[in-house]
XYZ file of C-alpha atoms in Angstrom:
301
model
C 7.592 2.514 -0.402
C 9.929 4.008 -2.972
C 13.592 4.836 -2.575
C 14.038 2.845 0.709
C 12.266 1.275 3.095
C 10.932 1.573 7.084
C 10.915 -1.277 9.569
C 9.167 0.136 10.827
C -25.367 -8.857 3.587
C -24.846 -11.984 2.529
C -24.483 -12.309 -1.592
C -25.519 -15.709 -2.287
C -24.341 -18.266 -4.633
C -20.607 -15.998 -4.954
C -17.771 -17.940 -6.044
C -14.282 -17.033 -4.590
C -13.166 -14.891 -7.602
C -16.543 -13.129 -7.105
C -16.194 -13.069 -2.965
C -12.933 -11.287 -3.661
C -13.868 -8.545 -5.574
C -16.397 -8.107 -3.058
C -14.072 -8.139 -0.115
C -11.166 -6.625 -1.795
C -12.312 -3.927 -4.207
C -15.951 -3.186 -2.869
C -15.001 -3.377 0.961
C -12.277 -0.870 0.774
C -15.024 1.526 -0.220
C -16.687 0.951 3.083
C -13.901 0.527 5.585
C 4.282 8.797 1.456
C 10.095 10.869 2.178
C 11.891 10.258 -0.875
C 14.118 13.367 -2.516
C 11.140 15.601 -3.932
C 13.854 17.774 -5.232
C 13.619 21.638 -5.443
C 9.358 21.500 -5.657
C 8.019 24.545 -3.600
C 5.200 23.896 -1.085
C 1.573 24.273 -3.000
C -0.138 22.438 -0.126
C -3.242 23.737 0.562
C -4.579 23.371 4.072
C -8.282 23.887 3.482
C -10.281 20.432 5.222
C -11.798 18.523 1.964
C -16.065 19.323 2.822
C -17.223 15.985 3.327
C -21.185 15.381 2.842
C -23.310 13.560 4.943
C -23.629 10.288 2.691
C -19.710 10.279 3.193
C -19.290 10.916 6.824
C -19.026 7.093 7.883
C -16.440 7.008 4.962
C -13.161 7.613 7.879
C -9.942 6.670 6.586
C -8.065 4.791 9.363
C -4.091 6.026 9.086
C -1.604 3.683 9.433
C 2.383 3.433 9.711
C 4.930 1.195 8.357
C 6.337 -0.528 11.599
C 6.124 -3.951 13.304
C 5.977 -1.908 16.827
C 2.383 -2.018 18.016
C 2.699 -0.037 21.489
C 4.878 3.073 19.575
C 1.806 2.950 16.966
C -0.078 2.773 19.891
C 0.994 5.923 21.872
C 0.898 7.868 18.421
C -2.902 7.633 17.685
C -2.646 5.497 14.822
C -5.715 2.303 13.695
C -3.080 0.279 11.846
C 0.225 -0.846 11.296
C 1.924 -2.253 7.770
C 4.487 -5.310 8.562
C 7.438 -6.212 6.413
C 7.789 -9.619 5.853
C 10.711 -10.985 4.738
C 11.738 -11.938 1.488
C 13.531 -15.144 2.726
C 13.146 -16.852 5.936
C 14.849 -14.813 8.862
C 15.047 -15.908 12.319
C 12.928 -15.721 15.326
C 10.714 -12.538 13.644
C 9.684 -14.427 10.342
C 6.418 -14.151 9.815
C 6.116 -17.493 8.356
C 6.740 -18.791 11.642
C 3.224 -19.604 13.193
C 4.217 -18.380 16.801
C 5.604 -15.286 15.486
C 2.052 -14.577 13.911
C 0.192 -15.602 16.974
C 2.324 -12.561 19.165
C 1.907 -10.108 16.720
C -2.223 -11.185 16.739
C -2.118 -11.224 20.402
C -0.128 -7.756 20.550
C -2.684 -6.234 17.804
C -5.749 -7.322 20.133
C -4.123 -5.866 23.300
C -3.419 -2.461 21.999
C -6.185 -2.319 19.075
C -3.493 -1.313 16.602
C -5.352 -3.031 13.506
C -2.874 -4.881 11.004
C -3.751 -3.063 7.701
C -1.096 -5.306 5.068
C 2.317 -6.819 4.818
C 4.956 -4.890 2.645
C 7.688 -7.247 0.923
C 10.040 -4.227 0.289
C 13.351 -6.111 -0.450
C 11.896 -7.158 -4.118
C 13.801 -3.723 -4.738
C 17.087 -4.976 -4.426
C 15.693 -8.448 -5.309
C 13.376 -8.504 -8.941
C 10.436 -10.186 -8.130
C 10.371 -10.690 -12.492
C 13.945 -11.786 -11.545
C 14.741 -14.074 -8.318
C 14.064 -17.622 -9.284
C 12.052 -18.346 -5.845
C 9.691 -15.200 -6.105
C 6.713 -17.590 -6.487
C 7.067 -19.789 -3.353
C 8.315 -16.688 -1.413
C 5.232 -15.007 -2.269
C 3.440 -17.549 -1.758
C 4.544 -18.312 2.141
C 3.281 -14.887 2.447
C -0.121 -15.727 1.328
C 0.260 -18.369 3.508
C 0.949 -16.009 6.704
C -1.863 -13.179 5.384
C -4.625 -15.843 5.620
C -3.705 -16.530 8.910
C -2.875 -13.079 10.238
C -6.191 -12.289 8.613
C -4.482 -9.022 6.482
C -5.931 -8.377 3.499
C -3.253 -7.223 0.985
C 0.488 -7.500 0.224
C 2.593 -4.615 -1.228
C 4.945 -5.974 -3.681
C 7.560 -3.322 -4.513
C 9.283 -2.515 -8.501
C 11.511 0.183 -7.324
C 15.488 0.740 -8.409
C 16.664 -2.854 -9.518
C 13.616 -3.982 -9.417
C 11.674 -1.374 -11.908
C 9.235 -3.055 -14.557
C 10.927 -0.991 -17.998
C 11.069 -4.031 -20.432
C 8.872 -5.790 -22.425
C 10.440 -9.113 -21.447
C 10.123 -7.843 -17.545
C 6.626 -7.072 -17.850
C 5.487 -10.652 -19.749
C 7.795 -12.012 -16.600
C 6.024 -10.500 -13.965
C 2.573 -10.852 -15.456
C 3.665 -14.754 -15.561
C 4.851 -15.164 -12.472
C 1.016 -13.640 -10.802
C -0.685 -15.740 -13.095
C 1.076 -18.473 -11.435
C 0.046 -17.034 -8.220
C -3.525 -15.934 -8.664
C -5.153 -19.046 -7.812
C -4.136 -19.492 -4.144
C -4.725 -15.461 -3.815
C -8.316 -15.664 -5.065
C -9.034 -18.773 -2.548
C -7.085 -17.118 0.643
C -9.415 -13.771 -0.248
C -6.079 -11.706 -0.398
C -4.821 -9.242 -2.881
C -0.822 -8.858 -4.323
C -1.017 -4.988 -4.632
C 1.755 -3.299 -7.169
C 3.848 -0.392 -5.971
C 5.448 0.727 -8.404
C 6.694 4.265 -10.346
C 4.435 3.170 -12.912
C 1.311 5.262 -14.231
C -1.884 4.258 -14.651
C -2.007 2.940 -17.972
C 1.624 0.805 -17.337
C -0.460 -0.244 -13.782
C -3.537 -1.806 -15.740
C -1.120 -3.570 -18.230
C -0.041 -5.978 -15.442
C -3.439 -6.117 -13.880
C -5.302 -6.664 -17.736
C -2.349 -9.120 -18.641
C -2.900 -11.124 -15.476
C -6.816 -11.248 -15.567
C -7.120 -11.785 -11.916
C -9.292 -9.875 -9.257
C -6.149 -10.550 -6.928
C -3.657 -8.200 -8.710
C -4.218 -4.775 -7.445
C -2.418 -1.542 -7.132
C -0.755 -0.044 -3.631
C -0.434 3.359 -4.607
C 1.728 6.391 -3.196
C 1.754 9.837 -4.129
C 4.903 10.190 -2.569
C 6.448 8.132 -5.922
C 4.188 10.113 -8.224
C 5.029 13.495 -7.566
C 8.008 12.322 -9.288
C 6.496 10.959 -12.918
C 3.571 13.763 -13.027
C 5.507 16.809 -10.641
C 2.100 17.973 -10.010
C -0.923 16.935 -7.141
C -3.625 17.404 -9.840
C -1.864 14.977 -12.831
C -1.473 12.744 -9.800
C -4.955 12.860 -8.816
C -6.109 12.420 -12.849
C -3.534 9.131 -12.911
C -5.607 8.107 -9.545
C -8.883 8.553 -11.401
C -8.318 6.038 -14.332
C -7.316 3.399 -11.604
C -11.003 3.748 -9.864
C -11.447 0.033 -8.618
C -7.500 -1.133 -8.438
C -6.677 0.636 -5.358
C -6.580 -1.445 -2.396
C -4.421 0.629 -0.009
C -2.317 3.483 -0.303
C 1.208 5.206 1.465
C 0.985 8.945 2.250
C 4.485 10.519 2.178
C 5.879 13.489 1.446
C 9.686 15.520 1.485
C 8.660 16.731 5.031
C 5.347 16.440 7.354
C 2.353 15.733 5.670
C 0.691 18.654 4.949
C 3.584 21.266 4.711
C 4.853 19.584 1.458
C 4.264 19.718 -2.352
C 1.953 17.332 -2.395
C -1.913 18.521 -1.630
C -3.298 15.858 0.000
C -6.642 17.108 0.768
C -7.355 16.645 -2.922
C -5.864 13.453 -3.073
C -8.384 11.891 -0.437
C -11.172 14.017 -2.198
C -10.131 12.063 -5.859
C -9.898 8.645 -3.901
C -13.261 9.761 -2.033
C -14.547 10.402 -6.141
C -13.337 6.959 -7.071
C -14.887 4.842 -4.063
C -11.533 3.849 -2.161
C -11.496 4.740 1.304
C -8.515 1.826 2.373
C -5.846 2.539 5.228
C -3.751 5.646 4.901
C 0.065 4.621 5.697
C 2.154 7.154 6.732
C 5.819 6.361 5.192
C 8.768 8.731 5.926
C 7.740 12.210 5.941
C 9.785 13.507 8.355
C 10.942 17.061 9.502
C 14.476 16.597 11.010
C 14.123 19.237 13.365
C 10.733 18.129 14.645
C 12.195 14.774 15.279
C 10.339 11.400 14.455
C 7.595 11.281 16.374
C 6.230 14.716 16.021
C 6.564 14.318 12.761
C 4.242 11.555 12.599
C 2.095 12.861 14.894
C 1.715 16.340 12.989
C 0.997 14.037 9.903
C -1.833 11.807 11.418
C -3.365 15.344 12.616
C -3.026 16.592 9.506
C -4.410 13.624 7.448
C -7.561 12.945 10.007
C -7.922 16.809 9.040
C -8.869 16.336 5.708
């Protein structure tokens, strides 16, 4: 998310900080249209060679949308649910009959629920709002029963991280919420337009396998203006990634951004989580075949 947003063997004797990293840093080794401006198209289209040690390494693609049979008809493994910043009706997720539909609707059409995105923090600080805690924490609430794995938690427009003060807020405020994340196995994953070494500041500060990083290239391109400075930021965060939006000014593939080396750098780096398609749309090729083009495209690679 960036600019806007889409509804779119057993270790033994492991305590639950240590399960965590386990399930939330080692597992995703085994399991993107905002204005790019005037950038020409460097995309290469060359498949990323893949060795036989890595073949069982598939990246399952994703798409930011609550509707499971549309996901369905386009090919995709996964879908990435909003959930609200404030209670909202008869869709909230915090509702337990609303989370037993959307597990009944997952298991009939085998559209895998990859995360839950709490976009609105944009508009709403999370280093600001004086609720953020408990909000965030319903969520963890409905992730442990939903059985998701990771949250994004968004720091884009009002909600940027550019002060001091804002950062010793925000690293506060996940201290506070660490705890419960570490016991519910769950991780509160930062996207942000923040490098790598602004990334690991919050992460460091908060000391906490549960803070992670949900990273997009898509918001990148924009800080480095370059695929390979993107994939060198991607490098330094080896461990921290827990899932990750592809997106791009237009259909993946046909844009600035190369990402067949961006799956080779998070192939390098051991993170092989969800892919989830966010905007990248051609206007003339309308929605869908823009989306399908792009899951082509990234199973490709």
């Amino acid at each position: 998310m960036s600019h806007f947003s889409m509804n779119h063997e057993m270790i033994p004797a492991l305590n639950r900080r240590q399960m965590l990293k386990y399930s939330v840093t080692g597992l995703s080794a085994l399991a993107v249209t905002g204005n790019l401006g005037s950038l020409g198209n460097n995309c290469t289209t060359q498949p990323v060679t893949i060795s036989a040690a890595e073949t069982k390494h598939v990246y399952k693609i994703g798409a930011w949308t609550g509707n499971f049979d549309w996901a369905q008809k386009l090919s995709l493994d996964a879908v990435q649910i909003s959930f609200s910043l404030r209670p909202s009706g008869n869709g909230d997720l915090r509702n337990p009959e609303v989370r037993k539909r959307l597990k009944a609707k997952s298991e009939e059409t085998g559209v895998a629920i990859t995360s839950l995105a709490m976009g609105e923090f944009n508009g709403n600080p999370f280093w600001e709002i004086d609720d953020a805690v408990e909000q965030v924490s319903s969520c963890i609430d409905a992730m442990k029963d939903l059985g998701v794995k990771q949250v994004l938690i968004s720091y884009f427009g009002k909600g940027h991280i550019n002060t001091d003060e804002k950062y010793d807020i925000t690293i506060k405020r996940y201290r506070e919420l660490a705890p419960k994340a570490e016991d519910a196995g769950v991780a509160l994953a930062i996207e942000a337009p923040l490098n790598a070494e602004a990334h690991l500041r919050i992460i460091e500060g908060v000391n906490s396998p549960a803070i992670k990083v949900y990273y997009d290239p898509g918001n990148m391109i924009h800080l480095f203006r370059d695929t390979d400075k993107i994939c060198d930021d991607i490098r330094k965060l080896r461990g921290q990634i827990v899932e990750a939006h592809c997106k791009d000014r237009t259909v993946l593939g046909k844009g600035p951004i190369d990402y067949a080396k961006i799956l080779q750098t998070y192939r390098e780096i051991g993170f092989f989580g969800t892919q989830v398609i966010e905007g990248s749309i051609d206007r003339e090729l309308g929605y869908d075949e823009s989306i399908r083009q792009g899951v082509a495209y990234m199973r490709s690679i």
